[in-house]
Short mmCIF file of C-alpha atoms and ligand atoms in Angstrom, two decimals:
data_model
loop_
_atom_site.label_atom_id
_atom_site.label_comp_id
_atom_site.label_asym_id
_atom_site.label_seq_id
_atom_site.Cartn_x
_atom_site.Cartn_y
_atom_site.Cartn_z
CA UNK A 29 58.55 117.30 127.45
CA UNK A 30 57.90 119.71 124.62
CA UNK A 31 57.70 119.02 120.91
CA UNK A 32 58.96 121.07 117.98
CA UNK A 33 58.14 120.89 114.36
CA UNK A 34 61.01 122.32 112.33
CA UNK A 35 59.17 123.18 109.17
CA UNK A 36 60.37 123.50 105.59
CA UNK A 37 64.12 123.64 106.15
CA UNK A 38 66.87 122.21 103.97
CA UNK A 39 67.69 119.09 105.97
CA UNK A 40 71.33 118.09 105.49
CA UNK A 41 72.36 114.90 107.27
CA UNK A 42 75.05 113.06 105.30
CA UNK A 43 75.07 110.07 107.70
CA UNK A 44 71.39 109.47 106.83
CA UNK A 45 71.68 110.38 103.14
CA UNK A 46 69.29 113.28 103.74
CA UNK A 47 69.66 116.39 101.59
CA UNK A 48 66.19 117.74 100.84
CA UNK A 49 63.47 120.11 101.95
CA UNK A 50 61.81 118.26 104.83
CA UNK A 51 60.06 118.74 108.16
CA UNK A 52 61.61 117.40 111.35
CA UNK A 53 59.57 116.58 114.44
CA UNK A 54 61.50 116.60 117.73
CA UNK A 55 59.63 115.17 120.69
CA UNK A 56 60.58 113.88 124.15
CA UNK A 57 64.22 114.66 123.45
CA UNK A 58 64.44 112.60 120.27
CA UNK A 59 64.00 112.92 116.52
CA UNK A 60 60.50 111.50 116.13
CA UNK A 61 59.75 111.93 112.45
CA UNK A 62 61.42 113.27 109.31
CA UNK A 63 59.49 113.76 106.09
CA UNK A 64 57.87 116.14 103.66
CA UNK A 65 55.07 118.32 105.08
CA UNK A 66 54.38 116.44 108.30
CA UNK A 67 50.84 116.94 109.57
CA UNK A 68 51.39 117.22 113.32
CA UNK A 69 50.27 119.44 116.22
CA UNK A 70 53.48 120.20 118.08
CA UNK A 71 53.85 122.60 121.00
CA UNK A 72 55.83 124.85 118.75
CA UNK A 73 56.62 125.31 115.06
CA UNK A 74 60.00 126.66 113.99
CA UNK A 75 59.84 128.13 110.51
CA UNK A 76 63.07 126.98 108.87
CA UNK A 77 62.33 127.97 105.29
CA UNK A 78 65.52 129.13 103.59
CA UNK A 79 67.61 127.63 106.39
CA UNK A 80 69.78 124.57 106.81
CA UNK A 81 68.70 121.99 109.40
CA UNK A 82 71.75 120.00 110.50
CA UNK A 83 72.48 117.40 113.14
CA UNK A 84 73.93 119.28 116.13
CA UNK A 85 77.52 120.47 115.82
CA UNK A 86 80.15 118.83 118.04
CA UNK A 87 83.29 120.75 119.01
CA UNK A 88 86.09 118.31 119.75
CA UNK A 89 88.33 120.93 121.32
CA UNK A 90 87.40 123.66 123.80
CA UNK A 91 88.87 125.21 126.94
CA UNK A 92 86.12 126.20 129.36
CA UNK A 93 88.54 127.14 132.17
CA UNK A 94 86.45 125.81 135.07
CA UNK A 95 87.74 124.85 137.57
CA UNK A 96 90.52 127.29 138.30
CA UNK A 97 90.31 129.81 135.46
CA UNK A 98 86.89 131.36 136.10
CA UNK A 99 88.27 134.83 135.52
CA UNK A 100 88.51 133.89 131.82
CA UNK A 101 85.50 131.59 131.41
CA UNK A 102 83.08 129.47 133.41
CA UNK A 103 81.23 126.37 132.33
CA UNK A 104 78.08 128.45 132.20
CA UNK A 105 79.47 131.20 129.95
CA UNK A 106 81.39 128.69 127.83
CA UNK A 107 78.35 126.50 127.25
CA UNK A 108 76.22 129.58 126.47
CA UNK A 109 78.79 130.55 123.82
CA UNK A 110 78.75 126.96 122.52
CA UNK A 111 75.01 126.86 121.86
CA UNK A 112 75.10 130.39 120.38
CA UNK A 113 77.65 128.95 117.93
CA UNK A 114 75.40 126.00 117.09
CA UNK A 115 77.39 123.47 119.13
CA UNK A 116 75.14 120.97 120.87
CA UNK A 117 78.15 119.08 122.29
CA UNK A 118 81.61 120.17 123.36
CA UNK A 119 84.72 118.32 124.50
CA UNK A 120 86.58 120.32 127.17
CA UNK A 121 90.32 119.76 127.34
CA UNK A 122 91.76 118.71 130.70
CA UNK A 123 94.20 121.59 131.26
CA UNK A 124 92.14 123.24 133.99
CA UNK A 125 93.35 123.77 137.55
CA UNK A 126 93.35 121.09 138.80
CA UNK A 127 93.98 119.11 135.62
CA UNK A 128 91.18 116.65 134.79
CA UNK A 129 93.25 113.57 135.58
CA UNK A 130 90.93 111.72 138.02
CA UNK A 131 87.46 110.21 137.62
CA UNK A 132 86.04 112.40 140.42
CA UNK A 133 87.01 115.50 138.45
CA UNK A 134 85.46 114.23 135.21
CA UNK A 135 82.35 113.30 137.18
CA UNK A 136 82.14 116.73 138.84
CA UNK A 137 82.44 118.42 135.44
CA UNK A 138 79.56 116.34 134.08
CA UNK A 139 77.38 117.02 137.14
CA UNK A 140 77.98 120.75 136.86
CA UNK A 141 77.29 120.69 133.09
CA UNK A 142 74.00 118.86 133.50
CA UNK A 143 72.92 121.43 136.13
CA UNK A 144 73.56 124.16 133.55
CA UNK A 145 71.77 122.17 130.87
CA UNK A 146 72.90 123.89 127.66
CA UNK A 147 75.26 121.86 125.45
CA UNK A 148 76.24 118.27 126.17
CA UNK A 149 79.73 117.90 127.64
CA UNK A 150 82.11 115.06 126.75
CA UNK A 151 85.30 115.51 128.77
CA UNK A 152 88.73 114.74 127.39
CA UNK A 153 90.83 113.54 130.31
CA UNK A 154 94.57 113.88 130.75
CA UNK A 155 96.98 111.25 129.44
CA UNK A 156 99.34 111.80 132.37
CA UNK A 157 98.80 112.90 135.97
CA UNK A 158 98.82 116.68 136.00
CA UNK A 159 99.64 116.42 132.27
CA UNK A 160 103.21 116.37 133.56
CA UNK A 161 104.26 113.55 131.27
CA UNK A 162 105.45 111.13 133.95
CA UNK A 163 102.65 108.80 135.12
CA UNK A 164 99.74 107.57 133.04
CA UNK A 165 96.28 108.39 134.40
CA UNK A 166 93.76 105.61 135.04
CA UNK A 167 92.23 105.47 131.55
CA UNK A 168 89.71 102.78 132.43
CA UNK A 169 88.31 104.64 135.45
CA UNK A 170 88.26 107.94 133.57
CA UNK A 171 86.45 106.41 130.60
CA UNK A 172 83.93 104.87 133.00
CA UNK A 173 83.44 108.35 134.50
CA UNK A 174 82.65 109.77 131.06
CA UNK A 175 85.94 110.72 129.40
CA UNK A 176 85.69 110.17 125.62
CA UNK A 177 89.36 110.66 124.76
CA UNK A 178 92.75 111.38 126.35
CA UNK A 179 95.11 114.29 125.77
CA UNK A 180 97.75 116.37 127.51
CA UNK A 181 96.64 119.36 125.39
CA UNK A 182 98.45 122.58 126.04
CA UNK A 183 101.52 120.43 125.62
CA UNK A 184 102.44 117.21 123.81
CA UNK A 185 102.58 113.78 125.45
CA UNK A 186 106.09 114.08 126.82
CA UNK A 187 107.87 110.96 125.60
CA UNK A 188 107.46 108.28 122.96
CA UNK A 189 107.46 105.69 125.72
CA UNK A 190 104.54 107.28 127.53
CA UNK A 191 102.67 107.76 124.27
CA UNK A 192 103.11 104.10 123.35
CA UNK A 193 101.63 102.99 126.67
CA UNK A 194 98.82 105.54 126.33
CA UNK A 195 97.99 104.25 122.86
CA UNK A 196 98.02 100.60 123.91
CA UNK A 197 95.67 101.40 126.78
CA UNK A 198 93.41 103.61 124.68
CA UNK A 199 93.18 100.96 121.96
CA UNK A 200 91.91 98.36 124.45
CA UNK A 201 89.23 100.84 125.57
CA UNK A 202 88.33 101.85 122.03
CA UNK A 203 89.02 105.56 122.56
CA UNK A 204 91.34 107.97 120.74
CA UNK A 205 94.45 109.68 122.02
CA UNK A 206 94.35 113.36 121.03
CA UNK A 207 97.74 114.92 120.47
CA UNK A 208 98.81 118.54 120.70
CA UNK A 209 101.75 118.07 118.31
CA UNK A 210 104.76 120.07 119.44
CA UNK A 211 108.40 119.35 120.14
CA UNK A 212 109.28 121.66 123.04
CA UNK A 213 112.99 121.53 122.16
CA UNK A 214 112.08 123.30 118.92
CA UNK A 215 109.58 125.79 120.36
CA UNK A 216 111.07 126.98 123.65
CA UNK A 217 110.41 130.71 123.91
CA UNK A 218 108.59 130.74 120.57
CA UNK A 219 105.81 133.25 120.14
CA UNK A 220 104.77 133.28 116.46
CA UNK A 221 105.38 131.21 113.37
CA UNK A 222 109.06 131.22 112.43
CA UNK A 223 109.45 133.64 109.53
CA UNK A 224 109.28 137.24 108.37
CA UNK A 225 106.58 138.43 110.81
CA UNK A 226 108.36 137.03 113.87
CA UNK A 227 111.60 138.60 112.65
CA UNK A 228 109.93 141.95 112.05
CA UNK A 229 108.47 141.94 115.56
CA UNK A 230 111.72 140.68 117.07
CA UNK A 231 110.23 137.60 118.75
CA UNK A 232 111.30 133.97 118.63
CA UNK A 233 109.67 131.79 115.99
CA UNK A 234 107.95 128.42 116.20
CA UNK A 235 109.00 126.29 113.22
CA UNK A 236 106.62 124.01 111.34
CA UNK A 237 109.07 121.22 112.16
CA UNK A 238 108.04 121.39 115.82
CA UNK A 239 104.56 120.16 114.93
CA UNK A 240 105.69 117.74 112.24
CA UNK A 241 108.43 116.01 114.29
CA UNK A 242 105.90 115.22 117.03
CA UNK A 243 103.23 114.16 114.53
CA UNK A 244 105.67 111.84 112.75
CA UNK A 245 106.57 110.21 116.10
CA UNK A 246 102.91 109.68 116.93
CA UNK A 247 102.07 108.28 113.49
CA UNK A 248 104.84 105.72 113.89
CA UNK A 249 103.40 104.74 117.28
CA UNK A 250 99.81 104.65 116.04
CA UNK A 251 100.95 102.34 113.26
CA UNK A 252 102.80 100.10 115.72
CA UNK A 253 99.99 99.91 118.29
CA UNK A 254 96.90 100.04 116.07
CA UNK A 255 95.54 102.84 118.24
CA UNK A 256 93.41 105.74 117.00
CA UNK A 257 95.46 108.93 116.96
CA UNK A 258 93.50 112.17 116.66
CA UNK A 259 95.60 115.19 115.72
CA UNK A 260 94.49 118.42 117.38
CA UNK A 261 94.67 121.80 115.62
CA UNK A 262 96.78 120.72 112.65
CA UNK A 263 98.45 123.80 111.18
CA UNK A 264 101.17 123.09 108.60
CA UNK A 265 101.39 121.89 105.00
CA UNK A 266 103.81 119.20 106.14
CA UNK A 267 101.32 117.91 108.71
CA UNK A 268 98.57 117.64 106.09
CA UNK A 269 100.93 115.58 103.95
CA UNK A 270 101.99 113.36 106.88
CA UNK A 271 98.35 112.59 107.74
CA UNK A 272 97.45 111.96 104.10
CA UNK A 273 100.36 109.54 103.61
CA UNK A 274 99.78 107.72 106.90
CA UNK A 275 96.13 107.17 106.16
CA UNK A 276 97.05 105.75 102.76
CA UNK A 277 99.18 103.20 104.65
CA UNK A 278 96.23 102.30 106.86
CA UNK A 279 97.22 104.14 110.05
CA UNK A 280 94.18 104.98 112.21
CA UNK A 281 94.58 108.74 112.22
CA UNK A 282 92.02 111.55 112.20
CA UNK A 283 92.71 115.28 112.26
CA UNK A 284 91.01 118.55 113.11
CA UNK A 285 91.73 122.13 112.07
CA UNK A 286 90.56 125.38 113.62
CA UNK A 287 88.82 128.17 111.72
CA UNK A 288 91.67 130.57 112.52
CA UNK A 289 94.13 128.26 110.77
CA UNK A 290 92.03 128.10 107.60
CA UNK A 291 91.27 131.85 107.55
CA UNK A 292 94.38 133.69 108.81
CA UNK A 293 98.14 133.72 108.31
CA UNK A 294 100.84 135.04 110.62
CA UNK A 295 100.42 138.45 108.96
CA UNK A 296 97.27 138.82 111.11
CA UNK A 297 99.48 139.36 114.17
CA UNK A 298 100.61 142.71 112.75
CA UNK A 299 97.00 143.90 112.94
CA UNK A 300 95.54 141.99 115.88
CA UNK A 301 98.56 141.61 118.17
CA UNK A 302 98.03 139.21 121.07
CA UNK A 303 94.50 138.39 119.78
CA UNK A 304 96.19 136.53 116.94
CA UNK A 305 98.67 134.71 119.21
CA UNK A 306 97.87 131.05 119.67
CA UNK A 307 99.56 127.67 119.80
CA UNK A 308 100.15 126.32 117.21
CA UNK A 309 100.70 129.74 115.67
CA UNK A 310 99.12 131.11 112.50
CA UNK A 311 101.31 129.95 109.61
CA UNK A 312 102.17 131.01 106.07
CA UNK A 313 99.92 131.25 103.02
CA UNK A 314 101.13 127.93 101.67
CA UNK A 315 100.19 126.21 104.93
CA UNK A 316 96.74 127.79 104.82
CA UNK A 317 96.34 126.61 101.21
CA UNK A 318 97.38 123.07 102.19
CA UNK A 319 94.87 123.07 105.05
CA UNK A 320 92.12 124.19 102.65
CA UNK A 321 93.09 121.40 100.23
CA UNK A 322 93.05 118.93 103.14
CA UNK A 323 89.53 120.03 104.06
CA UNK A 324 88.38 119.69 100.45
CA UNK A 325 89.80 116.18 99.92
CA UNK A 326 88.76 114.88 103.39
CA UNK A 327 92.30 114.41 104.67
CA UNK A 328 91.09 116.63 107.50
CA UNK A 329 88.12 115.11 109.31
CA UNK A 330 86.83 117.83 111.59
CA UNK A 331 86.63 121.53 112.31
CA UNK A 332 87.25 122.22 116.02
CA UNK A 333 87.54 125.65 117.57
CA UNK A 334 90.26 125.31 120.24
CA UNK A 335 88.14 127.99 121.97
CA UNK A 336 90.62 129.48 124.44
CA UNK A 337 89.24 132.50 126.30
CA UNK A 338 91.59 134.67 128.35
CA UNK A 339 90.71 137.56 130.63
CA UNK A 340 91.48 140.89 128.92
CA UNK A 341 94.14 141.84 131.49
CA UNK A 342 96.12 138.73 130.47
CA UNK A 343 95.89 139.44 126.74
CA UNK A 344 96.85 143.09 127.41
CA UNK A 345 100.41 141.97 128.15
CA UNK A 346 103.24 142.26 125.64
CA UNK A 347 103.19 139.88 122.67
CA UNK A 348 105.92 137.68 124.13
CA UNK A 349 104.25 137.57 127.57
CA UNK A 350 100.53 137.17 126.76
CA UNK A 351 99.01 133.67 126.92
CA UNK A 352 98.31 131.66 123.76
CA UNK A 353 94.75 131.27 122.49
CA UNK A 354 91.69 132.87 120.90
CA UNK A 355 87.97 132.36 121.36
CA UNK A 356 86.13 130.52 118.62
CA UNK A 357 82.78 128.98 119.49
CA UNK A 358 80.55 131.75 118.14
CA UNK A 359 82.46 132.45 114.92
CA UNK A 360 83.12 128.89 113.67
CA UNK A 361 80.02 128.47 111.49
CA UNK A 362 80.19 132.00 110.08
CA UNK A 363 83.87 131.62 109.19
CA UNK A 364 83.38 128.15 107.71
CA UNK A 365 80.44 129.31 105.60
CA UNK A 366 82.21 132.48 104.46
CA UNK A 367 85.62 130.99 103.71
CA UNK A 368 84.83 127.37 102.79
CA UNK A 369 81.29 127.12 101.44
CA UNK A 370 80.64 130.53 99.85
CA UNK A 371 84.08 130.34 98.19
CA UNK A 372 83.12 127.00 96.62
CA UNK A 373 85.85 125.04 98.42
CA UNK A 374 83.42 122.57 100.03
CA UNK A 375 79.70 121.82 99.81
CA UNK A 376 77.25 122.23 102.71
CA UNK A 377 77.11 118.45 103.16
CA UNK A 378 80.87 118.34 103.69
CA UNK A 379 80.58 121.19 106.19
CA UNK A 380 78.04 119.19 108.21
CA UNK A 381 80.36 116.19 108.03
CA UNK A 382 83.25 118.29 109.40
CA UNK A 383 81.21 119.88 112.20
CA UNK A 384 78.95 117.01 113.22
CA UNK A 385 79.19 113.60 111.55
CA UNK A 386 82.93 113.03 111.86
CA UNK A 387 83.34 114.52 115.35
CA UNK A 388 80.64 112.09 116.58
CA UNK A 389 82.53 109.19 115.00
CA UNK A 390 85.84 110.32 116.44
CA UNK A 391 84.49 110.27 120.01
CA UNK A 392 82.35 107.17 119.34
CA UNK A 393 79.03 108.73 120.28
CA UNK A 394 75.72 108.00 118.51
CA UNK A 395 75.27 111.62 117.45
CA UNK A 396 75.72 113.50 114.20
CA UNK A 397 72.54 112.26 112.59
CA UNK A 398 68.86 113.06 112.23
CA UNK A 399 67.24 109.70 111.73
CA UNK A 400 64.13 108.72 113.68
CA UNK A 401 65.05 107.71 117.22
CA UNK A 402 68.36 109.56 117.36
CA UNK A 403 69.12 112.33 119.87
CA UNK A 404 67.12 115.52 119.41
CA UNK A 405 70.24 117.63 118.82
CA UNK A 406 69.67 120.01 115.93
CA UNK A 407 71.52 123.06 114.63
CA UNK A 408 69.65 125.46 112.36
CA UNK A 409 71.50 128.11 110.38
CA UNK A 410 70.78 130.64 107.69
CA UNK A 411 73.42 130.11 104.98
CA UNK A 412 72.89 133.52 103.37
CA UNK A 413 72.37 135.83 106.33
CA UNK A 414 75.15 138.34 106.93
CA UNK A 415 76.03 139.49 110.41
CA UNK A 416 78.84 141.24 112.19
CA UNK A 417 80.65 139.55 115.04
CA UNK A 418 81.28 141.87 117.99
CA UNK A 419 83.21 140.63 120.99
CA UNK A 420 81.22 142.80 123.40
CA UNK A 421 78.10 140.83 122.43
CA UNK A 422 79.79 137.48 123.02
CA UNK A 423 78.35 135.05 125.55
CA UNK A 424 81.88 133.97 126.32
CA UNK A 425 83.79 135.91 128.95
CA UNK A 426 86.70 136.00 126.51
CA UNK A 427 87.12 139.06 124.31
CA UNK A 428 90.24 137.72 122.63
CA UNK A 429 89.16 137.23 119.03
CA UNK A 430 90.88 138.45 115.86
CA UNK A 431 87.46 138.39 114.16
CA UNK A 432 85.92 141.31 116.06
CA UNK A 433 84.07 143.54 113.59
CA UNK A 434 84.17 140.99 110.76
CA UNK A 435 81.15 140.62 108.54
CA UNK A 436 80.35 136.92 108.08
CA UNK A 437 77.87 135.24 105.77
CA UNK A 438 76.12 132.34 107.48
CA UNK A 439 74.47 132.64 110.85
CA UNK A 440 73.23 130.26 113.55
CA UNK A 441 69.52 130.86 114.13
CA UNK A 442 68.50 128.10 116.58
CA UNK A 443 70.11 125.32 118.58
CA UNK A 444 68.19 122.39 120.06
CA UNK A 445 69.81 120.02 122.56
CA UNK A 446 67.99 116.84 123.63
CA UNK A 447 64.74 118.32 122.35
CA UNK A 448 65.15 121.62 124.21
CA UNK A 449 65.49 124.95 122.45
CA UNK A 450 68.63 126.30 124.12
CA UNK A 451 69.43 129.15 121.73
CA UNK A 452 67.44 131.26 119.33
CA UNK A 453 68.76 134.29 117.49
CA UNK A 454 66.54 137.34 117.30
CA UNK A 455 65.22 137.96 113.79
ZN1 ZN B 530 96.79 122.43 121.92
ZN1 ZN B 531 93.70 123.46 123.03
#
């Protein structure tokens, strides 16, 4: 195996209380030494002066489309986009075709991912067979096959009864249930956030209540069962308040937000059309402000991309017909730096907590740190470097991003997974 000396970077690892200019030696797949001016003869030196050296980022929420949706993304292109975005681990959602609802499918995904050898893959398996909301999957067998959490993402867990059983089972296994909070009776036919933009475009709206009704149900059940509920892509002011209040009462709840929900409002649809159509939809300014406040006061635990590539011919359809979703892996760090850190909303340490430390805790994996002996997963980024995101340069097959042409400040420069340099940006 090779060794790297990452020299002179600003090492930020909140779980290890590290926030200083240090060298990091990565050898045989592990962090071997961390300290000032290490005197070693590695195979390779990475000059990290002026850069941040972070434990590898973990994306709790991606759609990599394989199997069944290879026109939009493959594991190979999705994982290449992940490491270009600084993500050393990703958690693919189960809504592929077939749905990841059996241990053989989780196992096949892991085998394929290890053949590709870019980012680590931690599958999230379905709560119900086919995510149809009728029969619980075999949580124990799926967890044994590598699933780190359970979700019917793309849709909510259909009934309170099924969710209660899912939570009881998940609690015994020590894994979270991840909810896509939506009440379909409130969203049927909905395209955009309910409000002025939807009215102007003459499409049906999706009210904030759809998300909040489902979240409230799940918080009641998490409280009753003692299970860990993880809220996917939280998007409304009311949801931030529900999570904040539940946690105060001692409910085991964690929550993620996507960059698009902390950067854009529904107004973006007027400019970007179907490339700003996702589920949950972009909301109002006051929701965006509440999400930013939730990130600043740690009510929100993680930033996850909900990377959802779609072939261009699908996104070329009319606004009401096009599928929901935008890509996100390669723009997450740049958007978070530009809109959270450079605006003074959060410090770099909190950013690393949101992208690495807390995601590792949520999926119960010994990652998100840089102490000696831990996994050699490292993300290096230049906090000051400006760059322009262009979809045609994306490693993802998806071109559906509202951030095409945006200038961002903060740029991934190198990504190391298990001691292997899997991405390096040209100078
Ligand atoms: Zn979802
Ligand atoms: Zn999703």
